[in-house]
Amino acid sequence: MPNIKIFSGSSHQDLSQKIADRLGLELGKVVTKKFSNQETCVEIDESVRGEDVYIVQSGCGEINDSLMELLIMINACKIASASRVTAVIPCFPYARQDKKDKSRAPISAKLVANMLSIAGADHIITMDLHASQIQGFFDIPVDNLYAEPTVLKWIRENISEWKNCTIVSPDAGGAKRVTSIADQLNVDFALIHKERKKANEVDCMVLVGDVNDRVAILVDDMADTCGTICLAADKLLSAGATRVYAILTHGIFSGPAISRINTACFEAVVVTNTIPQEDKMKHCSKIRVIDSLHDPCRSHKENS
């Protein structure tokens, strides 16, 4: 039986260390550096021959550099005769580019899937994919874990009026996610229909459902510039919600996101630790981070 070895990329070393601690293992020795022309160089500093290797690298920070580093690490382990290489990608890069929604648009998520397979990955573990069909882009096993158990636990432990709440999806695409959470809490759900003029800009919003005199909990897989969830929060407050929370699996928080959250009407914006949040929490007291390792997250197979 091959031994398990865990290596960390540079994007989220804190999460990698927590995974290793949870398993009672030490992180493998790896050196990552850049040449003066900004090429990425990775050196695996211990033998992986015949071993079951897990490489943890989230799609955050300098995403293109993180992705290239992951591909090189996978290939380095594969050509060093690792028995199996599993890429643990908590936040899958390019996940929003999952379909051809206009002429000449690329399906970049499929391209990333091809690159991971060609690099030598035998198995992919990720969390709350933006679109479940991304699993079908691969010809290797993909485990899409859900943060739902962790979210349910946080709601029950931190929102005293959770029995009088409405779970809200900020767009129609998240309806399945919020109905699942609402069913397990035995509460109502609502959704917001939005129309975009262009990427990251919402034209108008229509609320479908009732939040009057209730706590509204916005649930989504990710938030980037936070324009959508902040507009949704204003919409919910104007519709009679007593308080508004946002719970997100991946808190990307780029561009004006932090300033928008600070001026928005949220009681709290809760995210999992798939992306490092330490720096952002220093500038925004509303951000709360929950550890996705505390509870076993259900896979796609277990949830179906």
CSV table of N, CA and C in Angstrom, one decimal, residues 178-265:
chain,number,residue,atom,x,y,z
A,178,VAL,N,-29.9,26.7,-2.7
A,178,VAL,CA,-30.7,27.3,-1.6
A,178,VAL,C,-31.9,26.4,-1.2
A,179,THR,N,-32.5,25.7,-2.2
A,179,THR,CA,-33.6,24.9,-1.8
A,179,THR,C,-33.1,23.7,-1.0
A,180,SER,N,-32.0,23.2,-1.2
A,180,SER,CA,-31.4,22.1,-0.4
A,180,SER,C,-31.2,22.6,1.0
A,181,ILE,N,-30.6,23.8,1.2
A,181,ILE,CA,-30.4,24.3,2.6
A,181,ILE,C,-31.7,24.6,3.2
A,182,ALA,N,-32.6,25.2,2.5
A,182,ALA,CA,-33.9,25.6,3.1
A,182,ALA,C,-34.7,24.3,3.5
A,183,ASP,N,-34.6,23.3,2.7
A,183,ASP,CA,-35.3,22.0,3.1
A,183,ASP,C,-34.8,21.4,4.4
A,184,GLN,N,-33.5,21.5,4.5
A,184,GLN,CA,-32.9,20.9,5.7
A,184,GLN,C,-33.1,21.7,7.0
A,185,LEU,N,-33.3,23.0,6.8
A,185,LEU,CA,-33.6,23.9,7.9
A,185,LEU,C,-35.1,24.0,8.1
A,186,ASN,N,-35.9,23.5,7.1
A,186,ASN,CA,-37.4,23.6,7.2
A,186,ASN,C,-37.8,25.0,7.2
A,187,VAL,N,-37.3,25.9,6.3
A,187,VAL,CA,-37.6,27.3,6.2
A,187,VAL,C,-37.9,27.6,4.7
A,188,ASP,N,-38.4,28.8,4.4
A,188,ASP,CA,-38.7,29.1,3.0
A,188,ASP,C,-37.5,29.6,2.3
A,189,PHE,N,-37.6,29.6,1.0
A,189,PHE,CA,-36.5,30.1,0.2
A,189,PHE,C,-37.0,31.1,-0.8
A,190,ALA,N,-36.1,31.9,-1.4
A,190,ALA,CA,-36.5,32.9,-2.4
A,190,ALA,C,-35.3,33.1,-3.3
A,191,LEU,N,-35.5,33.7,-4.4
A,191,LEU,CA,-34.4,33.9,-5.4
A,191,LEU,C,-34.6,35.3,-6.0
A,192,ILE,N,-33.5,35.8,-6.5
A,192,ILE,CA,-33.5,37.1,-7.1
A,192,ILE,C,-33.1,36.9,-8.6
A,193,HIS,N,-33.9,37.4,-9.5
A,193,HIS,CA,-33.6,37.4,-10.9
A,193,HIS,C,-32.9,38.6,-11.2
A,194,LYS,N,-31.7,38.5,-11.9
A,194,LYS,CA,-30.9,39.6,-12.2
A,194,LYS,C,-30.6,39.6,-13.7
A,195,GLU,N,-30.5,40.8,-14.3
A,195,GLU,CA,-30.1,41.0,-15.7
A,195,GLU,C,-28.8,41.8,-15.7
A,196,ARG,N,-27.9,41.3,-16.4
A,196,ARG,CA,-26.6,42.0,-16.5
A,196,ARG,C,-26.4,42.7,-17.8
A,197,LYS,N,-25.9,44.0,-17.8
A,197,LYS,CA,-25.5,44.7,-19.0
A,197,LYS,C,-24.2,44.1,-19.5
A,198,LYS,N,-23.3,43.8,-18.6
A,198,LYS,CA,-22.0,43.2,-19.0
A,198,LYS,C,-21.4,42.6,-17.7
A,199,ALA,N,-20.3,41.8,-17.9
A,199,ALA,CA,-19.7,41.1,-16.8
A,199,ALA,C,-19.5,42.0,-15.6
A,200,ASN,N,-19.8,41.5,-14.3
A,200,ASN,CA,-19.6,42.2,-13.1
A,200,ASN,C,-20.5,43.5,-12.9
A,201,GLU,N,-21.5,43.7,-13.8
A,201,GLU,CA,-22.4,44.8,-13.7
A,201,GLU,C,-23.8,44.3,-13.9
A,202,VAL,N,-24.7,44.5,-12.8
A,202,VAL,CA,-26.0,44.1,-12.8
A,202,VAL,C,-26.9,45.3,-13.2
A,203,ASP,N,-27.9,45.0,-14.1
A,203,ASP,CA,-28.8,46.1,-14.6
A,203,ASP,C,-30.0,46.3,-13.7
A,204,CYS,N,-30.7,45.2,-13.4
A,204,CYS,CA,-31.8,45.3,-12.5
A,204,CYS,C,-32.1,43.9,-11.8
A,205,MET,N,-32.8,44.0,-10.7
A,205,MET,CA,-33.1,42.8,-9.9
A,205,MET,C,-34.6,42.7,-9.5
A,206,VAL,N,-35.1,41.5,-9.5
A,206,VAL,CA,-36.5,41.2,-9.1
A,206,VAL,C,-36.5,40.1,-8.1
A,207,LEU,N,-37.1,40.4,-6.9
A,207,LEU,CA,-37.2,39.4,-5.9
A,207,LEU,C,-38.4,38.5,-6.1
A,208,VAL,N,-38.1,37.2,-6.0
A,208,VAL,CA,-39.2,36.2,-6.2
A,208,VAL,C,-39.3,35.4,-4.8
A,209,GLY,N,-40.3,35.8,-4.0
A,209,GLY,CA,-40.4,35.2,-2.7
A,209,GLY,C,-40.6,36.2,-1.6
A,210,ASP,N,-40.8,35.8,-0.4
A,210,ASP,CA,-41.2,36.7,0.7
A,210,ASP,C,-40.1,36.7,1.8
A,211,VAL,N,-39.6,37.9,2.1
A,211,VAL,CA,-38.7,38.1,3.2
A,211,VAL,C,-39.1,39.0,4.3
A,212,ASN,N,-40.4,39.5,4.2
A,212,ASN,CA,-40.9,40.5,5.1
A,212,ASN,C,-40.9,40.0,6.5
A,213,ASP,N,-40.3,40.8,7.4
A,213,ASP,CA,-40.2,40.5,8.9
A,213,ASP,C,-39.4,39.2,9.1
A,214,ARG,N,-38.5,38.9,8.3
A,214,ARG,CA,-37.6,37.7,8.4
A,214,ARG,C,-36.2,38.0,8.3
A,215,VAL,N,-35.3,37.2,8.8
A,215,VAL,CA,-33.9,37.3,8.5
A,215,VAL,C,-33.6,36.7,7.2
A,216,ALA,N,-32.9,37.4,6.3
A,216,ALA,CA,-32.6,36.9,5.0
A,216,ALA,C,-31.2,36.5,4.9
A,217,ILE,N,-31.0,35.3,4.4
A,217,ILE,CA,-29.6,34.7,4.3
A,217,ILE,C,-29.3,34.4,2.9
A,218,LEU,N,-28.4,35.3,2.3
A,218,LEU,CA,-28.0,35.1,0.9
A,218,LEU,C,-27.0,34.0,0.9
A,219,VAL,N,-27.2,33.0,0.0
A,219,VAL,CA,-26.2,31.9,-0.1
A,219,VAL,C,-25.8,31.8,-1.6
A,220,ASP,N,-24.4,31.7,-1.8
A,220,ASP,CA,-23.9,31.6,-3.2
A,220,ASP,C,-22.6,30.9,-3.1
A,221,ASP,N,-22.1,30.4,-4.3
A,221,ASP,CA,-20.9,29.7,-4.3
A,221,ASP,C,-19.7,30.6,-4.3
A,222,MET,N,-19.8,31.8,-4.8
A,222,MET,CA,-18.6,32.7,-4.8
A,222,MET,C,-19.1,34.2,-4.9
A,223,ALA,N,-18.2,35.1,-4.5
A,223,ALA,CA,-18.4,36.5,-4.7
A,223,ALA,C,-17.1,37.1,-5.1
A,224,ASP,N,-17.1,37.9,-6.1
A,224,ASP,CA,-15.9,38.5,-6.7
A,224,ASP,C,-15.8,39.9,-6.3
A,225,THR,N,-16.4,40.8,-7.1
A,225,THR,CA,-16.4,42.2,-6.8
A,225,THR,C,-17.6,42.6,-5.9
A,226,CYS,N,-18.4,41.7,-5.6
A,226,CYS,CA,-19.5,41.8,-4.6
A,226,CYS,C,-20.6,42.8,-5.0
A,227,GLY,N,-20.6,43.2,-6.3
A,227,GLY,CA,-21.7,44.1,-6.7
A,227,GLY,C,-23.1,43.4,-6.6
A,228,THR,N,-23.1,42.1,-7.0
A,228,THR,CA,-24.4,41.4,-7.0
A,228,THR,C,-25.0,41.3,-5.6
A,229,ILE,N,-24.1,40.8,-4.7
A,229,ILE,CA,-24.7,40.5,-3.4
A,229,ILE,C,-25.0,41.7,-2.6
A,230,CYS,N,-24.3,42.8,-2.9
A,230,CYS,CA,-24.6,44.1,-2.2
A,230,CYS,C,-25.9,44.7,-2.7
A,231,LEU,N,-26.1,44.6,-4.0
A,231,LEU,CA,-27.4,45.1,-4.5
A,231,LEU,C,-28.5,44.2,-4.0
A,232,ALA,N,-28.3,42.9,-3.9
A,232,ALA,CA,-29.3,41.9,-3.4
A,232,ALA,C,-29.6,42.2,-2.0
A,233,ALA,N,-28.6,42.6,-1.2
A,233,ALA,CA,-28.8,42.9,0.2
A,233,ALA,C,-29.7,44.1,0.3
A,234,ASP,N,-29.5,45.2,-0.5
A,234,ASP,CA,-30.3,46.4,-0.5
A,234,ASP,C,-31.8,46.0,-0.9
A,235,LYS,N,-31.9,45.1,-1.9
A,235,LYS,CA,-33.2,44.7,-2.3
A,235,LYS,C,-34.0,44.0,-1.2
A,236,LEU,N,-33.3,43.1,-0.5
A,236,LEU,CA,-33.9,42.4,0.6
A,236,LEU,C,-34.3,43.3,1.7
A,237,LEU,N,-33.5,44.2,2.0
A,237,LEU,CA,-33.8,45.2,3.1
A,237,LEU,C,-35.0,46.0,2.8
A,238,SER,N,-35.1,46.5,1.5
A,238,SER,CA,-36.3,47.2,1.1
A,238,SER,C,-37.5,46.4,1.0
A,239,ALA,N,-37.4,45.1,0.9
A,239,ALA,CA,-38.5,44.2,0.8
A,239,ALA,C,-39.0,43.8,2.2
A,240,GLY,N,-38.4,44.3,3.3
A,240,GLY,CA,-38.9,44.1,4.6
A,240,GLY,C,-38.0,43.2,5.5
A,241,ALA,N,-36.9,42.7,5.0
A,241,ALA,CA,-36.0,41.8,5.8
A,241,ALA,C,-35.5,42.6,7.0
A,242,THR,N,-35.5,41.9,8.2
A,242,THR,CA,-35.0,42.5,9.4
A,242,THR,C,-33.5,42.6,9.5
A,243,ARG,N,-32.9,41.5,9.0
A,243,ARG,CA,-31.4,41.5,8.9
A,243,ARG,C,-31.0,40.7,7.7
A,244,VAL,N,-29.8,41.0,7.2
A,244,VAL,CA,-29.3,40.3,6.0
A,244,VAL,C,-27.9,39.7,6.3
A,245,TYR,N,-27.7,38.5,6.0
A,245,TYR,CA,-26.4,37.8,6.0
A,245,TYR,C,-26.1,37.3,4.6
A,246,ALA,N,-24.8,37.1,4.4
A,246,ALA,CA,-24.3,36.5,3.1
A,246,ALA,C,-23.4,35.3,3.5
A,247,ILE,N,-23.6,34.2,2.9
A,247,ILE,CA,-22.8,33.0,3.2
A,247,ILE,C,-22.3,32.5,1.8
A,248,LEU,N,-21.0,32.5,1.7
A,248,LEU,CA,-20.3,32.2,0.4
A,248,LEU,C,-19.3,31.1,0.6
A,249,THR,N,-19.1,30.2,-0.4
A,249,THR,CA,-18.1,29.2,-0.3
A,249,THR,C,-16.7,29.8,-0.6
A,250,HIS,N,-16.7,30.6,-1.7
A,250,HIS,CA,-15.4,31.2,-2.1
A,250,HIS,C,-15.5,32.7,-2.0
A,251,GLY,N,-14.8,33.3,-1.1
A,251,GLY,CA,-14.7,34.7,-1.0
A,251,GLY,C,-13.5,35.3,-1.8
A,252,ILE,N,-13.8,35.6,-3.1
A,252,ILE,CA,-12.7,36.1,-3.9
A,252,ILE,C,-12.3,37.5,-3.6
A,253,PHE,N,-13.3,38.4,-3.5
A,253,PHE,CA,-13.2,39.7,-3.0
A,253,PHE,C,-12.1,40.5,-3.7
A,254,SER,N,-12.3,40.7,-5.0
A,254,SER,CA,-11.3,41.5,-5.7
A,254,SER,C,-11.9,42.9,-6.0
A,255,GLY,N,-11.0,43.8,-6.5
A,255,GLY,CA,-11.4,45.2,-6.8
A,255,GLY,C,-12.1,45.9,-5.7
A,256,PRO,N,-13.3,46.5,-5.9
A,256,PRO,CA,-13.9,47.3,-4.9
A,256,PRO,C,-14.7,46.4,-3.9
A,257,ALA,N,-14.5,45.1,-3.8
A,257,ALA,CA,-15.4,44.3,-3.0
A,257,ALA,C,-15.4,44.7,-1.5
A,258,ILE,N,-14.2,44.9,-0.9
A,258,ILE,CA,-14.1,45.2,0.5
A,258,ILE,C,-14.9,46.5,0.8
A,259,SER,N,-14.6,47.5,0.0
A,259,SER,CA,-15.3,48.8,0.3
A,259,SER,C,-16.8,48.7,0.2
A,260,ARG,N,-17.3,47.8,-0.8
A,260,ARG,CA,-18.7,47.6,-1.0
A,260,ARG,C,-19.3,46.9,0.2
A,261,ILE,N,-18.6,45.9,0.7
A,261,ILE,CA,-19.1,45.1,1.9
A,261,ILE,C,-19.2,46.1,3.1
A,262,ASN,N,-18.2,46.9,3.3
A,262,ASN,CA,-18.1,47.8,4.4
A,262,ASN,C,-19.3,48.8,4.4
A,263,THR,N,-19.8,49.2,3.3
A,263,THR,CA,-20.9,50.2,3.2
A,263,THR,C,-22.2,49.5,3.0
A,264,ALA,N,-22.2,48.2,2.8
A,264,ALA,CA,-23.5,47.4,2.6
A,264,ALA,C,-24.2,47.1,4.0
A,265,CYS,N,-25.4,46.6,3.9
A,265,CYS,CA,-26.2,46.5,5.1
A,265,CYS,C,-26.1,45.1,5.7
